[in-house]
PDB file of C-alpha atoms in Angstrom:
ATOM      1  CA  MET A 293     -45.292  -1.275  48.321  1.00 58.00           C
ATOM      2  CA  GLN A 294     -48.745  -2.683  48.999  1.00 72.00           C
ATOM      3  CA  ARG A 295     -51.312  -1.632  46.419  1.00 77.00           C
ATOM      4  CA  ARG A 296     -55.018  -2.251  46.025  1.00 82.00           C
ATOM      5  CA  PHE A 297     -56.881  -2.764  42.745  1.00 80.00           C
ATOM      6  CA  ILE A 298     -57.883   0.918  42.648  1.00 84.00           C
ATOM      7  CA  ASP A 299     -54.213   1.879  43.044  1.00 83.00           C
ATOM      8  CA  TYR A 300     -53.244  -0.172  40.004  1.00 86.00           C
ATOM      9  CA  LEU A 301     -56.153   1.351  38.106  1.00 88.00           C
ATOM     10  CA  ILE A 302     -54.724   4.813  38.817  1.00 85.00           C
ATOM     11  CA  VAL A 303     -51.294   3.578  37.669  1.00 87.00           C
ATOM     12  CA  SER A 304     -52.963   2.530  34.391  1.00 89.00           C
ATOM     13  CA  PHE A 305     -54.487   5.996  34.021  1.00 87.00           C
ATOM     14  CA  LYS A 306     -51.012   7.468  34.483  1.00 85.00           C
ATOM     15  CA  GLY A 307     -49.850   5.093  31.742  1.00 87.00           C
ATOM     16  CA  ILE A 308     -52.646   6.369  29.505  1.00 88.00           C
ATOM     17  CA  ALA A 309     -51.424   9.936  30.094  1.00 82.00           C
ATOM     18  CA  MET A 310     -47.834   8.865  29.323  1.00 84.00           C
ATOM     19  CA  GLY A 311     -48.866   7.104  26.111  1.00 83.00           C
ATOM     20  CA  ALA A 312     -50.903  10.100  24.936  1.00 79.00           C
ATOM     21  CA  ALA A 313     -47.945  12.405  25.579  1.00 77.00           C
ATOM     22  CA  ASP A 314     -45.478  10.119  23.793  1.00 75.00           C
ATOM     23  CA  ALA A 315     -47.749  10.006  20.734  1.00 73.00           C
ATOM     24  CA  VAL A 316     -47.260  13.747  20.178  1.00 71.00           C
ATOM     25  CA  PRO A 317     -43.918  14.826  18.640  1.00 63.00           C
ATOM     26  CA  GLY A 318     -42.596  17.353  21.165  1.00 60.00           C
ATOM     27  CA  VAL A 319     -44.071  16.005  24.400  1.00 66.00           C
ATOM     28  CA  SER A 320     -42.398  13.453  26.683  1.00 73.00           C
ATOM     29  CA  GLY A 321     -44.124  10.632  28.519  1.00 79.00           C
ATOM     30  CA  GLY A 322     -41.202  10.768  30.934  1.00 80.00           C
ATOM     31  CA  THR A 323     -42.400  14.212  32.031  1.00 76.00           C
ATOM     32  CA  ILE A 324     -45.832  12.762  32.859  1.00 79.00           C
ATOM     33  CA  ALA A 325     -44.225   9.871  34.783  1.00 82.00           C
ATOM     34  CA  PHE A 326     -42.165  12.349  36.789  1.00 77.00           C
ATOM     35  CA  ILE A 327     -45.083  14.628  37.585  1.00 74.00           C
ATOM     36  CA  SER A 328     -47.375  11.754  38.582  1.00 76.00           C
ATOM     37  CA  GLY A 329     -44.853  10.393  41.080  1.00 77.00           C
ATOM     38  CA  ILE A 330     -43.876   7.088  39.458  1.00 84.00           C
ATOM     39  CA  TYR A 331     -40.678   8.032  37.605  1.00 82.00           C
ATOM     40  CA  GLU A 332     -38.032   6.684  39.959  1.00 81.00           C
ATOM     41  CA  GLU A 333     -40.049   3.526  40.660  1.00 86.00           C
ATOM     42  CA  LEU A 334     -40.345   2.977  36.908  1.00 87.00           C
ATOM     43  CA  ILE A 335     -36.605   3.445  36.345  1.00 86.00           C
ATOM     44  CA  THR A 336     -35.711   1.179  39.277  1.00 86.00           C
ATOM     45  CA  THR A 337     -38.198  -1.517  38.223  1.00 88.00           C
ATOM     46  CA  ILE A 338     -36.992  -1.661  34.626  1.00 85.00           C
ATOM     47  CA  SER A 339     -33.313  -1.600  35.605  1.00 83.00           C
ATOM     48  CA  ASN A 340     -33.930  -4.572  37.922  1.00 84.00           C
ATOM     49  CA  ILE A 341     -35.106  -6.742  35.030  1.00 83.00           C
ATOM     50  CA  LYS A 342     -32.144  -9.090  34.607  1.00 82.00           C
ATOM     51  CA  PRO A 343     -31.402 -12.819  34.088  1.00 83.00           C
ATOM     52  CA  SER A 344     -31.277 -13.420  37.858  1.00 86.00           C
ATOM     53  CA  LEU A 345     -35.067 -13.065  37.908  1.00 87.00           C
ATOM     54  CA  ILE A 346     -35.282 -16.367  36.028  1.00 87.00           C
ATOM     55  CA  THR A 347     -33.336 -17.997  38.863  1.00 88.00           C
ATOM     56  CA  VAL A 348     -35.852 -16.585  41.351  1.00 88.00           C
ATOM     57  CA  TRP A 349     -38.671 -18.104  39.267  1.00 90.00           C
ATOM     58  CA  LYS A 350     -36.982 -21.529  39.146  1.00 88.00           C
ATOM     59  CA  ASN A 351     -36.059 -21.612  42.836  1.00 88.00           C
ATOM     60  CA  GLU A 352     -38.965 -19.783  44.506  1.00 89.00           C
ATOM     61  CA  GLY A 353     -41.817 -19.955  41.991  1.00 88.00           C
ATOM     62  CA  PHE A 354     -43.702 -17.531  39.764  1.00 89.00           C
ATOM     63  CA  LYS A 355     -45.237 -15.552  42.628  1.00 89.00           C
ATOM     64  CA  ALA A 356     -41.794 -14.617  44.010  1.00 90.00           C
ATOM     65  CA  PHE A 357     -40.595 -13.797  40.487  1.00 90.00           C
ATOM     66  CA  TRP A 358     -43.614 -11.560  39.831  1.00 90.00           C
ATOM     67  CA  LYS A 359     -43.090  -9.714  43.119  1.00 90.00           C
ATOM     68  CA  ALA A 360     -39.332  -9.272  42.523  1.00 89.00           C
ATOM     69  CA  ALA A 361     -40.023  -7.901  39.041  1.00 88.00           C
ATOM     70  CA  ASN A 362     -42.750  -5.544  40.368  1.00 89.00           C
ATOM     71  CA  GLY A 363     -44.846  -7.185  37.676  1.00 87.00           C
ATOM     72  CA  SER A 364     -48.257  -5.839  38.676  1.00 91.00           C
ATOM     73  CA  PHE A 365     -46.977  -2.256  38.508  1.00 91.00           C
ATOM     74  CA  LEU A 366     -45.381  -2.811  35.090  1.00 90.00           C
ATOM     75  CA  LEU A 367     -48.439  -4.594  33.699  1.00 92.00           C
ATOM     76  CA  ALA A 368     -50.811  -1.851  34.851  1.00 91.00           C
ATOM     77  CA  LEU A 369     -48.578   0.930  33.525  1.00 91.00           C
ATOM     78  CA  LEU A 370     -47.701  -0.693  30.186  1.00 88.00           C
ATOM     79  CA  THR A 371     -51.334  -1.588  29.511  1.00 90.00           C
ATOM     80  CA  GLY A 372     -52.252   2.085  29.820  1.00 90.00           C
ATOM     81  CA  ILE A 373     -49.266   3.241  27.740  1.00 86.00           C
ATOM     82  CA  VAL A 374     -49.804   0.803  24.849  1.00 83.00           C
ATOM     83  CA  VAL A 375     -53.577   1.288  24.598  1.00 84.00           C
ATOM     84  CA  SER A 376     -53.209   5.075  24.748  1.00 84.00           C
ATOM     85  CA  PHE A 377     -50.207   5.332  22.403  1.00 76.00           C
ATOM     86  CA  VAL A 378     -51.769   3.187  19.665  1.00 75.00           C
ATOM     87  CA  SER A 379     -55.168   4.885  19.822  1.00 79.00           C
ATOM     88  CA  PHE A 380     -53.983   8.444  20.452  1.00 78.00           C
ATOM     89  CA  MET A 381     -51.380   8.417  17.672  1.00 71.00           C
ATOM     90  CA  ARG A 382     -54.208   8.525  15.115  1.00 72.00           C
ATOM     91  CA  LEU A 383     -55.953  11.347  16.979  1.00 77.00           C
ATOM     92  CA  ALA A 384     -52.660  13.225  17.393  1.00 73.00           C
ATOM     93  CA  LYS A 385     -51.980  12.955  13.667  1.00 71.00           C
ATOM     94  CA  TYR A 386     -55.398  14.476  12.911  1.00 77.00           C
ATOM     95  CA  LEU A 387     -55.056  17.276  15.486  1.00 79.00           C
ATOM     96  CA  LEU A 388     -51.530  18.197  14.354  1.00 74.00           C
ATOM     97  CA  GLU A 389     -52.723  18.439  10.756  1.00 76.00           C
ATOM     98  CA  HIS A 390     -55.978  20.339  11.377  1.00 83.00           C
ATOM     99  CA  HIS A 391     -55.620  22.138  14.758  1.00 85.00           C
ATOM    100  CA  PRO A 392     -51.871  22.542  15.398  1.00 84.00           C
ATOM    101  CA  VAL A 393     -52.079  25.813  17.366  1.00 89.00           C
ATOM    102  CA  LEU A 394     -54.635  24.400  19.806  1.00 87.00           C
ATOM    103  CA  ILE A 395     -52.910  21.079  20.568  1.00 84.00           C
ATOM    104  CA  TRP A 396     -49.498  22.745  20.940  1.00 85.00           C
ATOM    105  CA  SER A 397     -51.025  25.362  23.272  1.00 89.00           C
ATOM    106  CA  PHE A 398     -52.341  22.673  25.598  1.00 85.00           C
ATOM    107  CA  PHE A 399     -48.980  20.935  25.776  1.00 80.00           C
ATOM    108  CA  PHE A 400     -47.120  24.228  26.172  1.00 86.00           C
ATOM    109  CA  GLY A 401     -49.094  24.930  29.355  1.00 86.00           C
ATOM    110  CA  LEU A 402     -48.482  21.385  30.522  1.00 79.00           C
ATOM    111  CA  ILE A 403     -44.722  21.663  30.081  1.00 78.00           C
ATOM    112  CA  VAL A 404     -44.445  25.120  31.729  1.00 83.00           C
ATOM    113  CA  ALA A 405     -46.036  23.655  34.876  1.00 80.00           C
ATOM    114  CA  SER A 406     -43.735  20.634  34.620  1.00 75.00           C
ATOM    115  CA  ILE A 407     -40.597  22.796  34.815  1.00 80.00           C
ATOM    116  CA  TYR A 408     -41.589  24.198  38.199  1.00 78.00           C
ATOM    117  CA  TYR A 409     -42.633  20.808  39.547  1.00 74.00           C
ATOM    118  CA  VAL A 410     -39.402  19.018  38.613  1.00 74.00           C
ATOM    119  CA  ALA A 411     -37.085  21.877  39.617  1.00 79.00           C
ATOM    120  CA  LYS A 412     -38.628  22.310  43.072  1.00 78.00           C
ATOM    121  CA  GLN A 413     -37.551  18.763  43.970  1.00 78.00           C
ATOM    122  CA  ILE A 414     -33.888  19.812  43.809  1.00 84.00           C
ATOM    123  CA  THR A 415     -32.869  19.952  47.469  1.00 84.00           C
ATOM    124  CA  ARG A 416     -29.524  21.713  47.105  1.00 84.00           C
ATOM    125  CA  TRP A 417     -28.532  24.355  44.561  1.00 85.00           C
ATOM    126  CA  ARG A 418     -24.864  24.588  43.586  1.00 87.00           C
ATOM    127  CA  ILE A 419     -22.820  25.669  40.559  1.00 89.00           C
ATOM    128  CA  LEU A 420     -23.020  22.095  39.189  1.00 87.00           C
ATOM    129  CA  THR A 421     -26.812  22.217  39.467  1.00 88.00           C
ATOM    130  CA  LEU A 422     -27.061  25.447  37.470  1.00 90.00           C
ATOM    131  CA  VAL A 423     -24.612  24.162  34.859  1.00 92.00           C
ATOM    132  CA  ALA A 424     -26.664  20.960  34.503  1.00 90.00           C
ATOM    133  CA  ILE A 425     -29.861  22.963  33.880  1.00 91.00           C
ATOM    134  CA  LEU A 426     -28.105  25.102  31.254  1.00 93.00           C
ATOM    135  CA  VAL A 427     -26.564  22.077  29.510  1.00 91.00           C
ATOM    136  CA  GLY A 428     -29.880  20.219  29.505  1.00 87.00           C
ATOM    137  CA  ALA A 429     -31.721  23.237  28.095  1.00 89.00           C
ATOM    138  CA  LEU A 430     -29.156  23.763  25.319  1.00 91.00           C
ATOM    139  CA  ILE A 431     -29.185  20.079  24.325  1.00 86.00           C
ATOM    140  CA  ALA A 432     -32.991  19.916  24.207  1.00 81.00           C
ATOM    141  CA  PHE A 433     -33.260  23.227  22.333  1.00 85.00           C
ATOM    142  CA  TYR A 434     -30.726  22.055  19.759  1.00 84.00           C
ATOM    143  CA  ILE A 435     -32.652  18.814  19.235  1.00 76.00           C
ATOM    144  CA  THR A 436     -35.854  20.796  18.575  1.00 75.00           C
ATOM    145  CA  THR A 437     -34.126  22.719  15.769  1.00 78.00           C
ATOM    146  CA  LEU A 438     -32.976  19.635  13.853  1.00 72.00           C
ATOM    147  CA  PRO A 439     -34.748  18.973  10.534  1.00 65.00           C
ATOM    148  CA  SER A 440     -36.327  15.586   9.971  1.00 61.00           C
ATOM    149  CA  MET A 441     -34.774  12.891   7.807  1.00 59.00           C
ATOM    150  CA  GLY A 442     -36.561  11.059   5.029  1.00 58.00           C
ATOM    151  CA  ALA A 443     -38.704   8.044   5.933  1.00 58.00           C
ATOM    152  CA  THR A 444     -37.287   4.525   5.596  1.00 63.00           C
ATOM    153  CA  ASP A 445     -38.631   0.984   6.035  1.00 66.00           C
ATOM    154  CA  ASN A 446     -35.261  -0.710   6.624  1.00 73.00           C
ATOM    155  CA  SER A 447     -35.609  -3.282   9.423  1.00 79.00           C
ATOM    156  CA  LEU A 448     -32.223  -2.550  11.054  1.00 81.00           C
ATOM    157  CA  PHE A 449     -33.002   1.158  10.966  1.00 80.00           C
ATOM    158  CA  LEU A 450     -36.383   0.569  12.651  1.00 83.00           C
ATOM    159  CA  PHE A 451     -34.677  -1.484  15.380  1.00 86.00           C
ATOM    160  CA  PHE A 452     -32.201   1.290  16.220  1.00 83.00           C
ATOM    161  CA  ALA A 453     -34.925   3.955  15.899  1.00 82.00           C
ATOM    162  CA  GLY A 454     -36.905   2.068  18.541  1.00 84.00           C
ATOM    163  CA  ALA A 455     -33.864   1.838  20.843  1.00 84.00           C
ATOM    164  CA  ILE A 456     -33.080   5.557  20.523  1.00 80.00           C
ATOM    165  CA  ALA A 457     -36.674   6.765  20.750  1.00 78.00           C
ATOM    166  CA  ILE A 458     -37.499   4.766  23.888  1.00 79.00           C
ATOM    167  CA  CYS A 459     -34.534   6.363  25.674  1.00 77.00           C
ATOM    168  CA  ALA A 460     -35.980   9.771  24.811  1.00 70.00           C
ATOM    169  CA  MET A 461     -39.488   8.713  25.827  1.00 71.00           C
ATOM    170  CA  ILE A 462     -38.439   8.054  29.424  1.00 75.00           C
ATOM    171  CA  LEU A 463     -36.451  11.299  29.704  1.00 73.00           C
ATOM    172  CA  PRO A 464     -38.566  14.240  30.916  1.00 69.00           C
ATOM    173  CA  GLY A 465     -38.497  16.979  28.279  1.00 61.00           C
ATOM    174  CA  ILE A 466     -37.085  14.888  25.430  1.00 65.00           C
ATOM    175  CA  SER A 467     -39.866  13.679  23.141  1.00 66.00           C
ATOM    176  CA  GLY A 468     -39.514  10.144  21.819  1.00 70.00           C
ATOM    177  CA  SER A 469     -41.998  10.875  19.045  1.00 69.00           C
ATOM    178  CA  PHE A 470     -40.037  13.955  17.991  1.00 66.00           C
ATOM    179  CA  ILE A 471     -36.873  11.855  17.855  1.00 73.00           C
ATOM    180  CA  LEU A 472     -38.796   9.517  15.535  1.00 75.00           C
ATOM    181  CA  VAL A 473     -39.727  12.524  13.378  1.00 68.00           C
ATOM    182  CA  ILE A 474     -36.078  13.622  13.206  1.00 66.00           C
ATOM    183  CA  LEU A 475     -34.962  10.084  12.311  1.00 70.00           C
ATOM    184  CA  GLY A 476     -37.716   9.782   9.703  1.00 68.00           C
ATOM    185  CA  ALA A 477     -39.363   6.854  11.478  1.00 75.00           C
ATOM    186  CA  TYR A 478     -42.518   8.540  12.843  1.00 72.00           C
ATOM    187  CA  LYS A 479     -44.564   8.124   9.658  1.00 71.00           C
ATOM    188  CA  THR A 480     -43.247   4.582   9.137  1.00 76.00           C
ATOM    189  CA  LEU A 481     -44.361   3.581  12.639  1.00 78.00           C
ATOM    190  CA  SER A 482     -47.712   5.387  12.469  1.00 75.00           C
ATOM    191  CA  ASP A 483     -48.413   3.723   9.097  1.00 76.00           C
ATOM    192  CA  ALA A 484     -47.459   0.328  10.559  1.00 80.00           C
ATOM    193  CA  ILE A 485     -49.879   0.852  13.457  1.00 75.00           C
ATOM    194  CA  HIS A 486     -52.608   2.075  11.107  1.00 71.00           C
ATOM    195  CA  ASP A 487     -52.113  -0.899   8.738  1.00 76.00           C
ATOM    196  CA  PHE A 488     -51.578  -3.434  11.575  1.00 78.00           C
ATOM    197  CA  ASP A 489     -48.166  -4.322  10.102  1.00 81.00           C
ATOM    198  CA  PHE A 490     -47.071  -6.540  13.004  1.00 84.00           C
ATOM    199  CA  LYS A 491     -43.645  -7.298  11.506  1.00 86.00           C
ATOM    200  CA  ARG A 492     -42.520  -3.643  11.520  1.00 85.00           C
ATOM    201  CA  ILE A 493     -44.175  -3.049  14.896  1.00 86.00           C
ATOM    202  CA  ALA A 494     -42.359  -6.072  16.380  1.00 89.00           C
ATOM    203  CA  ILE A 495     -38.953  -4.930  15.037  1.00 89.00           C
ATOM    204  CA  PHE A 496     -39.471  -1.464  16.502  1.00 87.00           C
ATOM    205  CA  ALA A 497     -40.675  -2.936  19.817  1.00 86.00           C
ATOM    206  CA  LEU A 498     -37.629  -5.225  20.056  1.00 90.00           C
ATOM    207  CA  GLY A 499     -35.308  -2.255  19.605  1.00 88.00           C
ATOM    208  CA  ALA A 500     -37.294  -0.349  22.231  1.00 85.00           C
ATOM    209  CA  VAL A 501     -36.932  -3.182  24.764  1.00 84.00           C
ATOM    210  CA  VAL A 502     -33.162  -3.405  24.223  1.00 85.00           C
ATOM    211  CA  GLY A 503     -32.752   0.362  24.522  1.00 84.00           C
ATOM    212  CA  LEU A 504     -34.967   0.577  27.592  1.00 81.00           C
ATOM    213  CA  LEU A 505     -33.212  -2.173  29.550  1.00 80.00           C
ATOM    214  CA  SER A 506     -29.823  -0.607  28.811  1.00 79.00           C
ATOM    215  CA  PHE A 507     -30.629   3.049  29.403  1.00 81.00           C
ATOM    216  CA  THR A 508     -32.593   2.692  32.655  1.00 80.00           C
ATOM    217  CA  ARG A 509     -29.514   1.237  34.368  1.00 80.00           C
ATOM    218  CA  ILE A 510     -27.634   4.442  33.569  1.00 82.00           C
ATOM    219  CA  LEU A 511     -30.490   6.569  34.890  1.00 80.00           C
ATOM    220  CA  LYS A 512     -30.740   4.518  38.085  1.00 80.00           C
ATOM    221  CA  TRP A 513     -27.011   5.037  38.703  1.00 85.00           C
ATOM    222  CA  LEU A 514     -27.314   8.778  38.080  1.00 83.00           C
ATOM    223  CA  PHE A 515     -30.223   9.142  40.494  1.00 80.00           C
ATOM    224  CA  LYS A 516     -28.349   7.184  43.138  1.00 82.00           C
ATOM    225  CA  ASN A 517     -25.051   9.067  42.862  1.00 86.00           C
ATOM    226  CA  TYR A 518     -25.985  12.513  41.472  1.00 85.00           C
ATOM    227  CA  HIS A 519     -29.620  12.997  42.418  1.00 83.00           C
ATOM    228  CA  ASN A 520     -29.790  16.821  42.384  1.00 87.00           C
ATOM    229  CA  ALA A 521     -27.620  17.197  39.286  1.00 87.00           C
ATOM    230  CA  THR A 522     -29.764  14.628  37.461  1.00 84.00           C
ATOM    231  CA  LEU A 523     -32.951  16.478  38.430  1.00 84.00           C
ATOM    232  CA  ALA A 524     -31.348  19.720  37.225  1.00 88.00           C
ATOM    233  CA  LEU A 525     -30.386  18.159  33.889  1.00 86.00           C
ATOM    234  CA  LEU A 526     -33.935  16.839  33.426  1.00 80.00           C
ATOM    235  CA  SER A 527     -35.331  20.285  34.300  1.00 83.00           C
ATOM    236  CA  GLY A 528     -33.099  21.749  31.610  1.00 86.00           C
ATOM    237  CA  PHE A 529     -34.370  19.225  29.084  1.00 81.00           C
ATOM    238  CA  ILE A 530     -37.927  20.353  29.791  1.00 79.00           C
ATOM    239  CA  VAL A 531     -36.999  24.054  29.483  1.00 85.00           C
ATOM    240  CA  GLY A 532     -35.297  23.458  26.133  1.00 83.00           C
ATOM    241  CA  SER A 533     -38.251  21.485  24.789  1.00 78.00           C
ATOM    242  CA  LEU A 534     -40.532  24.558  25.036  1.00 83.00           C
ATOM    243  CA  ASN A 535     -39.255  25.697  21.635  1.00 83.00           C
ATOM    244  CA  LYS A 536     -40.761  22.622  19.991  1.00 77.00           C
ATOM    245  CA  VAL A 537     -44.205  22.987  21.568  1.00 79.00           C
ATOM    246  CA  TRP A 538     -44.532  26.759  21.023  1.00 86.00           C
ATOM    247  CA  PRO A 539     -47.879  26.981  19.166  1.00 88.00           C
ATOM    248  CA  TRP A 540     -46.982  29.554  16.508  1.00 91.00           C
ATOM    249  CA  LYS A 541     -44.448  28.533  13.850  1.00 86.00           C
ATOM    250  CA  ARG A 542     -43.159  29.881  10.552  1.00 85.00           C
ATOM    251  CA  VAL A 543     -42.082  27.353   7.917  1.00 77.00           C
ATOM    252  CA  LEU A 544     -38.581  28.164   6.659  1.00 74.00           C
ATOM    253  CA  SER A 545     -38.299  25.333   4.139  1.00 72.00           C
ATOM    254  CA  TRP A 546     -40.327  22.430   2.785  1.00 68.00           C
ATOM    255  CA  ARG A 547     -39.587  18.896   1.629  1.00 64.00           C
ATOM    256  CA  THR A 548     -41.512  16.300  -0.381  1.00 63.00           C
ATOM    257  CA  ASP A 549     -42.460  13.099   1.473  1.00 56.00           C
ATOM    258  CA  SER A 550     -42.678   9.546   0.098  1.00 54.00           C
ATOM    259  CA  GLU A 551     -46.242  10.199  -1.125  1.00 59.00           C
ATOM    260  CA  GLY A 552     -45.256  13.318  -3.053  1.00 60.00           C
ATOM    261  CA  LEU A 553     -46.807  15.738  -0.540  1.00 60.00           C
ATOM    262  CA  LYS A 554     -45.070  18.916   0.647  1.00 65.00           C
ATOM    263  CA  VAL A 555     -44.396  18.880   4.393  1.00 62.00           C
ATOM    264  CA  PRO A 556     -42.475  21.358   6.608  1.00 64.00           C
ATOM    265  CA  PHE A 557     -38.738  20.639   6.696  1.00 61.00           C
ATOM    266  CA  LYS A 558     -37.551  23.406   9.015  1.00 72.00           C
ATOM    267  CA  GLU A 559     -39.579  25.787  11.207  1.00 76.00           C
ATOM    268  CA  GLU A 560     -38.974  28.632  13.644  1.00 82.00           C
ATOM    269  CA  SER A 561     -41.043  29.938  16.559  1.00 84.00           C
ATOM    270  CA  VAL A 562     -42.729  33.331  16.028  1.00 89.00           C
ATOM    271  CA  TRP A 563     -45.081  35.642  17.948  1.00 90.00           C
ATOM    272  CA  PRO A 564     -48.814  35.237  17.262  1.00 90.00           C
ATOM    273  CA  THR A 565     -48.767  38.592  15.433  1.00 87.00           C
ATOM    274  CA  ASP A 566     -46.240  37.190  12.931  1.00 86.00           C
ATOM    275  CA  PHE A 567     -48.125  33.909  12.423  1.00 86.00           C
ATOM    276  CA  SER A 568     -49.328  33.473   8.835  1.00 84.00           C
ATOM    277  CA  GLY A 569     -52.578  31.680   9.760  1.00 82.00           C
ATOM    278  CA  GLU A 570     -55.328  32.328  12.302  1.00 87.00           C
ATOM    279  CA  PRO A 571     -53.475  32.713  15.656  1.00 88.00           C
ATOM    280  CA  GLN A 572     -56.537  31.748  17.795  1.00 90.00           C
ATOM    281  CA  VAL A 573     -54.923  33.538  20.759  1.00 90.00           C
ATOM    282  CA  LEU A 574     -57.914  33.348  23.123  1.00 93.00           C
ATOM    283  CA  TYR A 575     -58.438  29.603  22.620  1.00 91.00           C
ATOM    284  CA  ALA A 576     -54.680  29.063  22.828  1.00 92.00           C
ATOM    285  CA  ILE A 577     -54.478  30.807  26.214  1.00 93.00           C
ATOM    286  CA  ILE A 578     -57.453  28.814  27.524  1.00 94.00           C
ATOM    287  CA  LEU A 579     -55.789  25.554  26.489  1.00 90.00           C
ATOM    288  CA  MET A 580     -52.446  26.622  27.992  1.00 91.00           C
ATOM    289  CA  VAL A 581     -54.215  27.171  31.306  1.00 92.00           C
ATOM    290  CA  ALA A 582     -55.951  23.793  30.920  1.00 90.00           C
ATOM    291  CA  GLY A 583     -52.585  22.120  30.338  1.00 83.00           C
ATOM    292  CA  PHE A 584     -51.141  23.864  33.381  1.00 85.00           C
ATOM    293  CA  PHE A 585     -53.957  22.642  35.629  1.00 84.00           C
ATOM    294  CA  THR A 586     -53.676  19.132  34.188  1.00 77.00           C
ATOM    295  CA  ILE A 587     -50.213  18.971  35.760  1.00 73.00           C
ATOM    296  CA  LEU A 588     -51.609  20.159  39.097  1.00 74.00           C
ATOM    297  CA  ILE A 589     -54.120  17.286  39.010  1.00 75.00           C
ATOM    298  CA  LEU A 590     -51.426  14.746  38.107  1.00 64.00           C
ATOM    299  CA  GLU A 591     -49.199  16.121  40.859  1.00 66.00           C
ATOM    300  CA  ARG A 592     -51.988  15.671  43.380  1.00 70.00           C
ATOM    301  CA  LEU A 593     -52.463  12.074  42.229  1.00 61.00           C
ATOM    302  CA  GLY A 594     -48.756  11.401  42.592  1.00 56.00           C
ATOM    303  CA  SER A 595     -48.125  13.399  45.767  1.00 57.00           C
ATOM    304  CA  LYS A 596     -45.818  11.698  48.216  1.00 48.00           C
ATOM    305  CA  ASN A 597     -45.619   8.726  45.794  1.00 45.00           C
ATOM    306  CA  GLN A 598     -48.466   7.048  47.646  1.00 45.00           C
ATOM    307  CA  ILE A 599     -49.777   5.306  44.536  1.00 42.00           C
TER     308      ILE A 599
END
């Protein structure tokens, strides 16, 4: 695919959107990649990273290697993801602590629009397709109900947390950041980024690379052999994730974190009328609509996978 500089710039902006989504526990960067029209190219590109590329470099030179690896696409996308994820994680932490209803409302609208967009790409509806949507929804919903574990700094744990979370990050509907929360690694990673602890960041990144290279091969095979069923499963994941991003929650139990502060341990979704704080319904609806139209803009950018 021939791309101009402006095309790669747009790819970077899509990466920025993916990174911002992945920084919020409950929202998936994979959903943004799917909506913006780069998901299957991303999966194919990553799954094609293998030792044989080194042979191409040795025999045909760096230019042939870079082209075979789709390097310009990866560089543009990853630059946007990394810059956005590192910078937005701090903002997300502030917004989740001080304006939770508003930020969840925006992402709720975004995900509702995502369900329609992903599902409409299913070309043939069969019993297997419907079963896949139901299974995906149940799995994602169950994940959103899991309580978080206590934080840990163990290096081996961080490695495996990175491998597991990155798999979730590239799945539409499954939030990598929320998986980190469940595993108890979200605060550890956010603290490492805040404190510029490059050792912990590097361990997590290494686990992420290993997990990514392994998991994308499975996804590529699924898209090739069970395209509609895979789309249905991903649609189900997105449906099930709505429980996590519902703006109004009631805390069922609390736990004490490593700093001695009380934080929610288990929550349930409630109607705005049953919410204990200020429901901010009008602002919430406005932000839901804004999130919905954000998807329409991203869809337009990614229409027909031209970029």
